[in-house]
Amino acid sequence: MSARPTSGNAVGQDARDADVIIVGAGPAGSAAAHHLAQAGIDVLLLERTAFPREKVCGDGLTPRATRQLLRMDLDLDAPGWVRNQGLRIVGGGHRLELPWPDLADYPSYGLVRTRVDFDEVLVRHAEKSGARLRERTAVTGAVLDERTGRVVGVTARGVDETGRRSGDEATFRAPIVVAADGNSARLALSLGLQRRENRPMGVAVRTYYESPRHDDAWLESHLELWDGPPNAAGSALLPGYGWIFGVGDGTCNVGLGILDTSAAFGHVDYKDLLKTWLDHTPEAWGFREPYRTAPVRGAALPMGFNRKPHYERGMLLVGDCGGMVNPFNGEGIAYAMESGELAADVITQAMGRPVAERERALQAYPQALAARYGGYYTLGRLFVQLIGHPEVMKQATRHGLKRPTLMRFTLKLLANLTEPRGGDAMDRTINALSRIAPAA
């Protein structure tokens, strides 16, 4: 490990070399960079865009994500962080408020912060920890050792303000590379790591509206999304949900997510579906065109380890590029930051060993991911297949919300919020199911 300047503007070859290169400065990449830099490792973070920059997201953070922010020593009492106390579920004529569970391993609150702000907070925090950031740097591929075939760096070009690549291609070298380039997964694809078709995928669309509900203390989830007029003959409930998350600045993040287990997946106009749903909300909420403040944007949700292996010849996959979105609820940020920290821990252990022994340490990364999420994600795959049947969704919506105890169990299961050891009967049941399920 070597000490290097932290300026992201230097262009000499020495500034293009590092102990670890991370491609992508979203939550996964920034978390990995922070934890690596904290361990004294020289880490170079390459980001295609410049901050602040937009990303399609619901902006809602569960206690699982909040825990990761606390582990990064971020000040969550600072301006800009909006706290919430739980999840409000609406569907089947019912309305149920479920506080986040009281657990030793997780805080009892969630957060909301827009991604245009959130991602920059994380990457600047990683810089303060010692990571070097190069913005407007588009990675074009992996550099392979001619003798061993290992990844020993990446090639990249500069990107201008319009997003077009400019300038000559440069080579950045490091013995370990972390792919954190989101659902595009360009770096993984350059090594032939294709998406696994037997894993679930989702699509999310969202926008912002001026709304009096901007300071709501609850994240709100609407379970009834219809592929036609609600309750009309021939209309079916879709496997997904709509959300309303107050941002606290006078606006709400409003969107919906749909799973590919529905026959309607790929045939639905998602923007039209969003408008149809919102047209049936109370007009006083403000979710109408005159109050919309941003375009309707969409993105794919790669779920349940839909790209493997997560370690290949010196390169580790973290976050969305490794398909780490939770199939149960579409949450990606928590798992992006967790996998970033896990990758950093494995790399730190590897860097502390003689070069000849590092490979063995790095190969522990996919094993650690499988141990932490494998069984749980398998349960998630079964869940999304089940709710892909319209009748199952209809019965669950009509009858499930009548049973608060069942819904508290469901909240713990869907949000992956249990005590890892001990806990109550719900925790033990969910943990036992995850342990006995085959790894995803």
JSON list of N, CA and C in Angstrom, two decimals, residues 33-61:
[
{"chain": "A", "resi": 33, "resn": "ALA", "atom": "N", "xyz": [-15.14, 2.92, -1.31]},
{"chain": "A", "resi": 33, "resn": "ALA", "atom": "CA", "xyz": [-14.00, 3.84, -1.28]},
{"chain": "A", "resi": 33, "resn": "ALA", "atom": "C", "xyz": [-13.75, 4.39, 0.11]},
{"chain": "A", "resi": 34, "resn": "HIS", "atom": "N", "xyz": [-14.83, 4.74, 0.81]},
{"chain": "A", "resi": 34, "resn": "HIS", "atom": "CA", "xyz": [-14.67, 5.25, 2.18]},
{"chain": "A", "resi": 34, "resn": "HIS", "atom": "C", "xyz": [-14.01, 4.23, 3.08]},
{"chain": "A", "resi": 35, "resn": "HIS", "atom": "N", "xyz": [-14.53, 3.00, 3.09]},
{"chain": "A", "resi": 35, "resn": "HIS", "atom": "CA", "xyz": [-14.00, 1.99, 4.01]},
{"chain": "A", "resi": 35, "resn": "HIS", "atom": "C", "xyz": [-12.56, 1.59, 3.64]},
{"chain": "A", "resi": 36, "resn": "LEU", "atom": "N", "xyz": [-12.24, 1.55, 2.36]},
{"chain": "A", "resi": 36, "resn": "LEU", "atom": "CA", "xyz": [-10.88, 1.25, 1.95]},
{"chain": "A", "resi": 36, "resn": "LEU", "atom": "C", "xyz": [-9.93, 2.37, 2.36]},
{"chain": "A", "resi": 37, "resn": "ALA", "atom": "N", "xyz": [-10.33, 3.62, 2.11]},
{"chain": "A", "resi": 37, "resn": "ALA", "atom": "CA", "xyz": [-9.47, 4.74, 2.48]},
{"chain": "A", "resi": 37, "resn": "ALA", "atom": "C", "xyz": [-9.26, 4.81, 3.98]},
{"chain": "A", "resi": 38, "resn": "GLN", "atom": "N", "xyz": [-10.31, 4.49, 4.74]},
{"chain": "A", "resi": 38, "resn": "GLN", "atom": "CA", "xyz": [-10.18, 4.45, 6.19]},
{"chain": "A", "resi": 38, "resn": "GLN", "atom": "C", "xyz": [-9.16, 3.42, 6.64]},
{"chain": "A", "resi": 39, "resn": "ALA", "atom": "N", "xyz": [-9.01, 2.36, 5.85]},
{"chain": "A", "resi": 39, "resn": "ALA", "atom": "CA", "xyz": [-8.04, 1.30, 6.18]},
{"chain": "A", "resi": 39, "resn": "ALA", "atom": "C", "xyz": [-6.64, 1.65, 5.68]},
{"chain": "A", "resi": 40, "resn": "GLY", "atom": "N", "xyz": [-6.47, 2.83, 5.07]},
{"chain": "A", "resi": 40, "resn": "GLY", "atom": "CA", "xyz": [-5.16, 3.25, 4.62]},
{"chain": "A", "resi": 40, "resn": "GLY", "atom": "C", "xyz": [-4.79, 2.78, 3.23]},
{"chain": "A", "resi": 41, "resn": "ILE", "atom": "N", "xyz": [-5.75, 2.31, 2.48]},
{"chain": "A", "resi": 41, "resn": "ILE", "atom": "CA", "xyz": [-5.50, 1.80, 1.14]},
{"chain": "A", "resi": 41, "resn": "ILE", "atom": "C", "xyz": [-5.69, 2.92, 0.13]},
{"chain": "A", "resi": 42, "resn": "ASP", "atom": "N", "xyz": [-4.78, 3.02, -0.82]},
{"chain": "A", "resi": 42, "resn": "ASP", "atom": "CA", "xyz": [-4.87, 4.04, -1.86]},
{"chain": "A", "resi": 42, "resn": "ASP", "atom": "C", "xyz": [-5.93, 3.62, -2.86]},
{"chain": "A", "resi": 43, "resn": "VAL", "atom": "N", "xyz": [-7.04, 4.37, -2.92]},
{"chain": "A", "resi": 43, "resn": "VAL", "atom": "CA", "xyz": [-8.17, 4.00, -3.76]},
{"chain": "A", "resi": 43, "resn": "VAL", "atom": "C", "xyz": [-8.49, 5.14, -4.71]},
{"chain": "A", "resi": 44, "resn": "LEU", "atom": "N", "xyz": [-8.67, 4.78, -5.98]},
{"chain": "A", "resi": 44, "resn": "LEU", "atom": "CA", "xyz": [-9.01, 5.74, -7.02]},
{"chain": "A", "resi": 44, "resn": "LEU", "atom": "C", "xyz": [-10.43, 5.46, -7.50]},
{"chain": "A", "resi": 45, "resn": "LEU", "atom": "N", "xyz": [-11.29, 6.46, -7.42]},
{"chain": "A", "resi": 45, "resn": "LEU", "atom": "CA", "xyz": [-12.71, 6.33, -7.73]},
{"chain": "A", "resi": 45, "resn": "LEU", "atom": "C", "xyz": [-12.98, 7.05, -9.05]},
{"chain": "A", "resi": 46, "resn": "LEU", "atom": "N", "xyz": [-13.44, 6.29, -10.07]},
{"chain": "A", "resi": 46, "resn": "LEU", "atom": "CA", "xyz": [-13.69, 6.84, -11.39]},
{"chain": "A", "resi": 46, "resn": "LEU", "atom": "C", "xyz": [-15.19, 6.95, -11.63]},
{"chain": "A", "resi": 47, "resn": "GLU", "atom": "N", "xyz": [-15.66, 8.13, -11.97]},
{"chain": "A", "resi": 47, "resn": "GLU", "atom": "CA", "xyz": [-17.09, 8.38, -12.15]},
{"chain": "A", "resi": 47, "resn": "GLU", "atom": "C", "xyz": [-17.33, 9.04, -13.50]},
{"chain": "A", "resi": 48, "resn": "ARG", "atom": "N", "xyz": [-18.28, 8.49, -14.27]},
{"chain": "A", "resi": 48, "resn": "ARG", "atom": "CA", "xyz": [-18.56, 8.97, -15.61]},
{"chain": "A", "resi": 48, "resn": "ARG", "atom": "C", "xyz": [-19.11, 10.39, -15.61]},
{"chain": "A", "resi": 49, "resn": "THR", "atom": "N", "xyz": [-19.94, 10.74, -14.65]},
{"chain": "A", "resi": 49, "resn": "THR", "atom": "CA", "xyz": [-20.59, 12.05, -14.63]},
{"chain": "A", "resi": 49, "resn": "THR", "atom": "C", "xyz": [-19.87, 12.98, -13.67]},
{"chain": "A", "resi": 50, "resn": "ALA", "atom": "N", "xyz": [-20.46, 14.13, -13.43]},
{"chain": "A", "resi": 50, "resn": "ALA", "atom": "CA", "xyz": [-19.93, 15.07, -12.44]},
{"chain": "A", "resi": 50, "resn": "ALA", "atom": "C", "xyz": [-21.02, 15.35, -11.42]},
{"chain": "A", "resi": 51, "resn": "PHE", "atom": "N", "xyz": [-20.62, 15.56, -10.18]},
{"chain": "A", "resi": 51, "resn": "PHE", "atom": "CA", "xyz": [-21.58, 15.81, -9.10]},
{"chain": "A", "resi": 51, "resn": "PHE", "atom": "C", "xyz": [-21.86, 17.31, -9.00]},
{"chain": "A", "resi": 52, "resn": "PRO", "atom": "N", "xyz": [-23.12, 17.64, -8.64]},
{"chain": "A", "resi": 52, "resn": "PRO", "atom": "CA", "xyz": [-24.25, 16.75, -8.34]},
{"chain": "A", "resi": 52, "resn": "PRO", "atom": "C", "xyz": [-24.84, 16.18, -9.61]},
{"chain": "A", "resi": 53, "resn": "ARG", "atom": "N", "xyz": [-25.36, 14.96, -9.52]},
{"chain": "A", "resi": 53, "resn": "ARG", "atom": "CA", "xyz": [-25.98, 14.32, -10.68]},
{"chain": "A", "resi": 53, "resn": "ARG", "atom": "C", "xyz": [-27.18, 13.50, -10.24]},
{"chain": "A", "resi": 54, "resn": "GLU", "atom": "N", "xyz": [-28.13, 13.35, -11.17]},
{"chain": "A", "resi": 54, "resn": "GLU", "atom": "CA", "xyz": [-29.41, 12.72, -10.88]},
{"chain": "A", "resi": 54, "resn": "GLU", "atom": "C", "xyz": [-29.31, 11.21, -11.05]},
{"chain": "A", "resi": 55, "resn": "LYS", "atom": "N", "xyz": [-30.09, 10.48, -10.27]},
{"chain": "A", "resi": 55, "resn": "LYS", "atom": "CA", "xyz": [-30.29, 9.05, -10.43]},
{"chain": "A", "resi": 55, "resn": "LYS", "atom": "C", "xyz": [-31.74, 8.73, -10.13]},
{"chain": "A", "resi": 56, "resn": "VAL", "atom": "N", "xyz": [-32.32, 7.80, -10.88]},
{"chain": "A", "resi": 56, "resn": "VAL", "atom": "CA", "xyz": [-33.71, 7.40, -10.63]},
{"chain": "A", "resi": 56, "resn": "VAL", "atom": "C", "xyz": [-33.76, 6.56, -9.36]},
{"chain": "A", "resi": 57, "resn": "CYS", "atom": "N", "xyz": [-34.58, 7.00, -8.41]},
{"chain": "A", "resi": 57, "resn": "CYS", "atom": "CA", "xyz": [-34.64, 6.32, -7.12]},
{"chain": "A", "resi": 57, "resn": "CYS", "atom": "C", "xyz": [-35.86, 6.82, -6.37]},
{"chain": "A", "resi": 58, "resn": "GLY", "atom": "N", "xyz": [-36.32, 6.03, -5.41]},
{"chain": "A", "resi": 58, "resn": "GLY", "atom": "CA", "xyz": [-37.42, 6.46, -4.58]},
{"chain": "A", "resi": 58, "resn": "GLY", "atom": "C", "xyz": [-37.00, 7.41, -3.47]},
{"chain": "A", "resi": 59, "resn": "ASP", "atom": "N", "xyz": [-35.68, 7.50, -3.23]},
{"chain": "A", "resi": 59, "resn": "ASP", "atom": "CA", "xyz": [-35.11, 8.40, -2.21]},
{"chain": "A", "resi": 59, "resn": "ASP", "atom": "C", "xyz": [-35.40, 7.95, -0.78]},
{"chain": "A", "resi": 60, "resn": "GLY", "atom": "N", "xyz": [-36.16, 6.88, -0.58]},
{"chain": "A", "resi": 60, "resn": "GLY", "atom": "CA", "xyz": [-36.46, 6.41, 0.77]},
{"chain": "A", "resi": 60, "resn": "GLY", "atom": "C", "xyz": [-35.41, 5.44, 1.26]},
{"chain": "A", "resi": 61, "resn": "LEU", "atom": "N", "xyz": [-34.99, 5.60, 2.51]},
{"chain": "A", "resi": 61, "resn": "LEU", "atom": "CA", "xyz": [-33.97, 4.76, 3.11]},
{"chain": "A", "resi": 61, "resn": "LEU", "atom": "C", "xyz": [-34.55, 4.07, 4.34]}
]
